[in-house]
mmCIF file of C-alpha atoms and ligand atoms in Angstrom:
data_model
loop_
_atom_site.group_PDB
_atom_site.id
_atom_site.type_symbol
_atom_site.label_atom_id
_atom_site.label_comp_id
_atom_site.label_asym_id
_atom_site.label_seq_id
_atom_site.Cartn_x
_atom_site.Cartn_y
_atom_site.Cartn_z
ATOM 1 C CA UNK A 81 1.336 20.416 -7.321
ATOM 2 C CA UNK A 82 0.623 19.235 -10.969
ATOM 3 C CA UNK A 83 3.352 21.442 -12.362
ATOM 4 C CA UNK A 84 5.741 18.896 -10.307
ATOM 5 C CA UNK A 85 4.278 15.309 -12.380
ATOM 6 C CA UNK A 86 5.622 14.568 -15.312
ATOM 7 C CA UNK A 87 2.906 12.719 -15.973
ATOM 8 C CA UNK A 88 -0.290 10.730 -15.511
ATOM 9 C CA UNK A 89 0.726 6.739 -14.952
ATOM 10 C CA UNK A 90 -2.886 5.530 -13.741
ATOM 11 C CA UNK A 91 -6.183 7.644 -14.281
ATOM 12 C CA UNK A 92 -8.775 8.005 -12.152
ATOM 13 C CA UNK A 93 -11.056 5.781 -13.717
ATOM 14 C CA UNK A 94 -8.594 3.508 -13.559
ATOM 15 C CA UNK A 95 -8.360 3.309 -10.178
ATOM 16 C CA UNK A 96 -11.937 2.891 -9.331
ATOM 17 C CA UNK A 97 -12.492 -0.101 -11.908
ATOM 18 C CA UNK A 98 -9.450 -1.772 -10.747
ATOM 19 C CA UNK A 99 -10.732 -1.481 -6.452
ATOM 20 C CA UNK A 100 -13.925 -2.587 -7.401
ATOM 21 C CA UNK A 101 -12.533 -5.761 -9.147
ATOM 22 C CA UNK A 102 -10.517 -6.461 -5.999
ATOM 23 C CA UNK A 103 -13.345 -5.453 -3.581
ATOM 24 C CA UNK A 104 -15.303 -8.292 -5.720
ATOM 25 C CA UNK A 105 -12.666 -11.009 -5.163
ATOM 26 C CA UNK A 106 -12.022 -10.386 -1.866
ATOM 27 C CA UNK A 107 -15.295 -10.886 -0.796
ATOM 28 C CA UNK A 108 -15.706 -14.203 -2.528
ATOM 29 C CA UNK A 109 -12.606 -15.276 -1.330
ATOM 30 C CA UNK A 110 -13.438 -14.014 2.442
ATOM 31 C CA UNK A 111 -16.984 -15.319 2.390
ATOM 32 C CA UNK A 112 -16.755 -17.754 5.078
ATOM 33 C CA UNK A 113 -13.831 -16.554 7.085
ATOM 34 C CA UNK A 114 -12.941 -13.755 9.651
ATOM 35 C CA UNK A 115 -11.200 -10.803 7.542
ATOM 36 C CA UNK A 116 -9.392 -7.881 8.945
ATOM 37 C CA UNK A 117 -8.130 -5.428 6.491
ATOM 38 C CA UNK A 118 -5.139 -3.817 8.160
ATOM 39 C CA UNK A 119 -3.766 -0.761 6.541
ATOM 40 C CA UNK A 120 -0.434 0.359 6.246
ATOM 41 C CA UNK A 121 -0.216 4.412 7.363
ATOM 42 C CA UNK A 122 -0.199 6.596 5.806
ATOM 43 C CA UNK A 123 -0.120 5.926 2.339
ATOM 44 C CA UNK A 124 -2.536 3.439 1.986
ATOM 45 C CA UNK A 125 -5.230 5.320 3.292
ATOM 46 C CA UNK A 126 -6.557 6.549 0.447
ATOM 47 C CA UNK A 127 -6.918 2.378 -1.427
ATOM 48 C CA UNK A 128 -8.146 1.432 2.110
ATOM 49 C CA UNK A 129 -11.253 3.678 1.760
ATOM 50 C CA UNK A 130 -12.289 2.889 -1.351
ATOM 51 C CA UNK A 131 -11.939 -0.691 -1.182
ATOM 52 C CA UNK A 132 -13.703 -1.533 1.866
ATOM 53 C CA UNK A 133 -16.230 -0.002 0.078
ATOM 54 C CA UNK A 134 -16.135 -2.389 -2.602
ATOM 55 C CA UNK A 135 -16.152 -5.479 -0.165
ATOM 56 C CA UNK A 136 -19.566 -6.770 0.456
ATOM 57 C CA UNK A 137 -19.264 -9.088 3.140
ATOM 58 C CA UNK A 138 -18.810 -8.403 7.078
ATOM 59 C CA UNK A 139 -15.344 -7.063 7.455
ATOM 60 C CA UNK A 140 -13.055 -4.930 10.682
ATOM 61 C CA UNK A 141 -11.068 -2.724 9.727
ATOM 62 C CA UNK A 142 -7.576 -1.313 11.445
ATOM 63 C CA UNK A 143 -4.289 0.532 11.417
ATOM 64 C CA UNK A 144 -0.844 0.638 11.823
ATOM 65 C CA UNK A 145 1.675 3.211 11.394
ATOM 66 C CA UNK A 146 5.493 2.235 10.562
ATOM 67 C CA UNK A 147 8.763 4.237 9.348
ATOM 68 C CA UNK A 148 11.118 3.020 6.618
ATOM 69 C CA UNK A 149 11.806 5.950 4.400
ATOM 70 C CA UNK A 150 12.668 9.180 5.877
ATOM 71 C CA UNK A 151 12.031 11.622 3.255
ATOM 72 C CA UNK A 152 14.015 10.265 0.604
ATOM 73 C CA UNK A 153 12.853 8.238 -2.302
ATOM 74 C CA UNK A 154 15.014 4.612 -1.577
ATOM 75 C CA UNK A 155 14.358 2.355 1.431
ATOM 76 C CA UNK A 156 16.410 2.375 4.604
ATOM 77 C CA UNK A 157 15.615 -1.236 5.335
ATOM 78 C CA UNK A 158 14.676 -0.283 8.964
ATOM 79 C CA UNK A 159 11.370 -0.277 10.006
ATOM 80 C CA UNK A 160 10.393 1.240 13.538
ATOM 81 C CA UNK A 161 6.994 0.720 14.790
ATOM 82 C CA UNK A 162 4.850 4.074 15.254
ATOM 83 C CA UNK A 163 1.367 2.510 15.938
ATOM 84 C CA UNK A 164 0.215 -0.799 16.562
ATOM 85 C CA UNK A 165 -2.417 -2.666 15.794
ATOM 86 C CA UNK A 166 -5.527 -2.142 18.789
ATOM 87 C CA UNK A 167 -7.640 -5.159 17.384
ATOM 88 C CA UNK A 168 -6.696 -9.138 19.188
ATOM 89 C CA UNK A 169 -5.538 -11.454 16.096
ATOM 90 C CA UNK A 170 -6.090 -14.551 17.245
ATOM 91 C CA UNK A 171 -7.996 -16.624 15.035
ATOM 92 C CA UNK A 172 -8.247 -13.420 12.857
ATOM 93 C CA UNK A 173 -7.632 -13.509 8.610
ATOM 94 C CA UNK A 174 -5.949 -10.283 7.892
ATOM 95 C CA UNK A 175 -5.415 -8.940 4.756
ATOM 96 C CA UNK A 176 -2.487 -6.206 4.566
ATOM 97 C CA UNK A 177 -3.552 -3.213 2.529
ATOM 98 C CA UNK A 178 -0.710 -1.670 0.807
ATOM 99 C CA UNK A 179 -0.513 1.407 -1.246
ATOM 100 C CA UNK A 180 2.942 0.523 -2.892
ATOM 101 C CA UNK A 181 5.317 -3.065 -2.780
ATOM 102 C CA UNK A 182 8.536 -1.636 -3.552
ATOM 103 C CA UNK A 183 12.050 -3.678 -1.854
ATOM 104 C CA UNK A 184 9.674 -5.198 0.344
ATOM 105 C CA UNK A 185 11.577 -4.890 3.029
ATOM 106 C CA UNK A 186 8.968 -3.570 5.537
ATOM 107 C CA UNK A 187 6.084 -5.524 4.557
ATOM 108 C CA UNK A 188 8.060 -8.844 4.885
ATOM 109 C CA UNK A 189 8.720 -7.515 8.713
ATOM 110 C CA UNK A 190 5.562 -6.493 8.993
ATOM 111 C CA UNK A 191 4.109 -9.942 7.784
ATOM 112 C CA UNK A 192 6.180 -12.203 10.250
ATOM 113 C CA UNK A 193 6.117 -9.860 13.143
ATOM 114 C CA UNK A 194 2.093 -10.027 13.077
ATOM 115 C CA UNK A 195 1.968 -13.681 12.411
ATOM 116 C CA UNK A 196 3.160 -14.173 15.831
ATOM 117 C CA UNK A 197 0.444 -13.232 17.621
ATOM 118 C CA UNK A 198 -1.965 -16.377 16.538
ATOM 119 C CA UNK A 199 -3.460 -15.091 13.446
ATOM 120 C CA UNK A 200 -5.112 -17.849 11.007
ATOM 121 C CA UNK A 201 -3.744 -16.374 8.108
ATOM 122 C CA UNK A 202 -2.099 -13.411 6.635
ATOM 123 C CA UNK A 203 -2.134 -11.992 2.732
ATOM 124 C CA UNK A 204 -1.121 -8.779 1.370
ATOM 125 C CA UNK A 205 -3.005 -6.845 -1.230
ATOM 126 C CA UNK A 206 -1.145 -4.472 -2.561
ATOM 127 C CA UNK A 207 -2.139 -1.597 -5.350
ATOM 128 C CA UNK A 208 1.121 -0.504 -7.139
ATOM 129 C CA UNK A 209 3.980 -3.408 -7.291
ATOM 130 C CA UNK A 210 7.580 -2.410 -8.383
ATOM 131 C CA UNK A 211 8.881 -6.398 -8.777
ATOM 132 C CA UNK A 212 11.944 -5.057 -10.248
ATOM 133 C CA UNK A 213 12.954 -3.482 -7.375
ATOM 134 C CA UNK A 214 12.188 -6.530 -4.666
ATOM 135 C CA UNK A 215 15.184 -7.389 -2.117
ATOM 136 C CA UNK A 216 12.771 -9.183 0.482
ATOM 137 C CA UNK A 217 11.007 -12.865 -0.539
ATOM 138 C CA UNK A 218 7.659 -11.767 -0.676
ATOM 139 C CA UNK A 219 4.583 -11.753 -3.566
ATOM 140 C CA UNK A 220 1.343 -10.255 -2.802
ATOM 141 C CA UNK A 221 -1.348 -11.939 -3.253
ATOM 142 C CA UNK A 222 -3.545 -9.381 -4.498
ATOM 143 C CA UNK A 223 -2.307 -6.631 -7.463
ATOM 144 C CA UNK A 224 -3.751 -3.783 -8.488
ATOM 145 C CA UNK A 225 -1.578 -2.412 -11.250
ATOM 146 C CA UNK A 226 2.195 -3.383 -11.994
ATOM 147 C CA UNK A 227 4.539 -0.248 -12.130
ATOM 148 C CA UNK A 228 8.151 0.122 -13.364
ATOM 149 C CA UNK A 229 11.048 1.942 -11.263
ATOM 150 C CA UNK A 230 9.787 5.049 -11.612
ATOM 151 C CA UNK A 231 9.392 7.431 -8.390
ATOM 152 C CA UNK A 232 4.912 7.459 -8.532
ATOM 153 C CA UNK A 233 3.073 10.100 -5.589
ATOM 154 C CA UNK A 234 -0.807 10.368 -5.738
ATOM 155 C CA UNK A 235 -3.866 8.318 -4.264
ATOM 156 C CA UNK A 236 -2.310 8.798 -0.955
ATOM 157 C CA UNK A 237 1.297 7.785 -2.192
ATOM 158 C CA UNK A 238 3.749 10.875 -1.089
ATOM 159 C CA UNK A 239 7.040 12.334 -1.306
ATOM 160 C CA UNK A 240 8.485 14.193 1.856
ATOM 161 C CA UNK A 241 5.009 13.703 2.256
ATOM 162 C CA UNK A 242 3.107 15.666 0.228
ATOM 163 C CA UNK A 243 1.226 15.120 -3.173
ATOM 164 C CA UNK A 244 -0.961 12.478 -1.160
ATOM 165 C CA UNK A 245 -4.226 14.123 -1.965
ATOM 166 C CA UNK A 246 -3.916 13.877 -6.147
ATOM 167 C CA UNK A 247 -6.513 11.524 -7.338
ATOM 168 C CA UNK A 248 -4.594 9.579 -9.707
ATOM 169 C CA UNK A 249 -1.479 8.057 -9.318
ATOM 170 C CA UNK A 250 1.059 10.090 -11.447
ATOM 171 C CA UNK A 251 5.202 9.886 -11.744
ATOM 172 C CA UNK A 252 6.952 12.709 -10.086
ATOM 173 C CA UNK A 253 9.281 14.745 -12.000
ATOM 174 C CA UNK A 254 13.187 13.896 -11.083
ATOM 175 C CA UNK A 255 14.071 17.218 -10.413
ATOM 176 C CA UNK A 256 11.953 17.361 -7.554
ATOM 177 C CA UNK A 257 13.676 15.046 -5.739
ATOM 178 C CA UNK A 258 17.238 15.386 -6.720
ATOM 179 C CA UNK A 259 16.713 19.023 -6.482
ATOM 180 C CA UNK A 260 15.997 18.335 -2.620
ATOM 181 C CA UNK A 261 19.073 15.838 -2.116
ATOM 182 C CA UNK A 262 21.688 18.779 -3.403
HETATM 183 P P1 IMP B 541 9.584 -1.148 0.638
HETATM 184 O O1 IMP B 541 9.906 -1.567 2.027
HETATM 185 O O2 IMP B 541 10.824 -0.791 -0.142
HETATM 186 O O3 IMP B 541 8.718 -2.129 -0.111
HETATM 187 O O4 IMP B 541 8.859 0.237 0.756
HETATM 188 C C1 IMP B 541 7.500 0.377 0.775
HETATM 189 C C2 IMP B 541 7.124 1.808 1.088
HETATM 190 O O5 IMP B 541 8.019 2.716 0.430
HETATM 191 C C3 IMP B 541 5.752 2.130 0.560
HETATM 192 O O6 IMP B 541 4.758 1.832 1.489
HETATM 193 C C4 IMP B 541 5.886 3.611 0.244
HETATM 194 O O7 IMP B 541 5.583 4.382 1.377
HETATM 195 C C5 IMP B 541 7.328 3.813 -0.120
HETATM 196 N N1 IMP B 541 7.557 3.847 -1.577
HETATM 197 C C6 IMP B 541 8.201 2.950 -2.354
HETATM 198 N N2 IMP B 541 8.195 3.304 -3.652
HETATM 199 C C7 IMP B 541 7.506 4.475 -3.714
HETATM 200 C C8 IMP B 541 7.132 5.348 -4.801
HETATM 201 O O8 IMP B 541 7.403 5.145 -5.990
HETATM 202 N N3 IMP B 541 6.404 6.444 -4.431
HETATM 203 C C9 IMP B 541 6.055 6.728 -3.152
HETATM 204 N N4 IMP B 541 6.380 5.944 -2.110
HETATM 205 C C10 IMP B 541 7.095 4.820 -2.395
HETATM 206 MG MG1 MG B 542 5.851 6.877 1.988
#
């Protein structure tokens, strides 16, 4: 697996000081409300678990599962629904956990296809943020780190899948991946 990164783009430590800062504003900025951190399967999984541990205030958690990418590296702009939500919205202040805002494409879908079922309001945290690369008109409203184009796996990000479990966020080598398209 670590013969395949090129090399390391956020460390460890990183990561955790950057989640608790966010776990720390989030829960001043959900103090008096009704938050429901939704995450995004299955690459958020990873930010989703260590930031609700950062957030100190009472909080639901749940999950959803959509497709956009196939197993290449460049968004189809389709998104098809896998598993929905199980938790009512109405009246409900979800935050959308994302691992990665790339195009945007599916998280601007996802955004207005939940906002129709009565929720109070809707933002989107997001750790990794590729602005260069945005087609859809949307800006988190929680950052963790800006990235540049570059093809990133680890802390639950993948390719075809796999490299999810490396605990830092690293950039894959090309190769791999125009290796596979040939
Ligand atoms: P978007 O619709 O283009 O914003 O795509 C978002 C999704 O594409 C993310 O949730 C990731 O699953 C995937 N994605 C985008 N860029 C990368 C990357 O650099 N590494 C791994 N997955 C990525
Ligand atoms: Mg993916």
């Amino acid at each position: 697996m670590e013969q395949d990164i090129l090399r390391t783009l956020i460390s460890e430590e990183q990561l955790h000081q950057k989640v608790a800062q966010i776990g720390k504003q989030v829960s001043a900025d959900y103090q008096d409300k009704n938050l429901l951190m939704v995450s995004v399967l299955k690459g958020s999984v990873v930010f989703m678990a260590d930031l609700m541990r950062e957030i100190s205030i009472p909080c639901e958690i749940d999950f959803m599962c959509v497709s956009s990418y196939g197993s290449g590296t460049k968004t189809s702009g389709v998104v098809k629904i896998i598993k929905d939500l199980d938790i009512d919205l109405k009246d409900r202040d979800l935050l959308i956990v994302e691992d990665i805002l790339d195009s945007g494409m599916t998280l601007s879908y996802i955004k207005e296809m939940l906002k129709q079922r009565g929720t109070k309001s809707i933002k989107i945290c997001t750790l990794l943020d590729k602005p260069e690369r945005r087609k859809a008109d949307i800006t988190p409203d929680y950052v963790g780190f800006t990235v540049p184009d570059e093809f990133v796996v680890g802390y639950g990000l993948d390719y075809d899948e796999k490299y999810r479990n490396l605990p830092y966020v690293g950039i894959l080598k090309p190769e791999v991946y125009t290796k596979a398209v040939m």
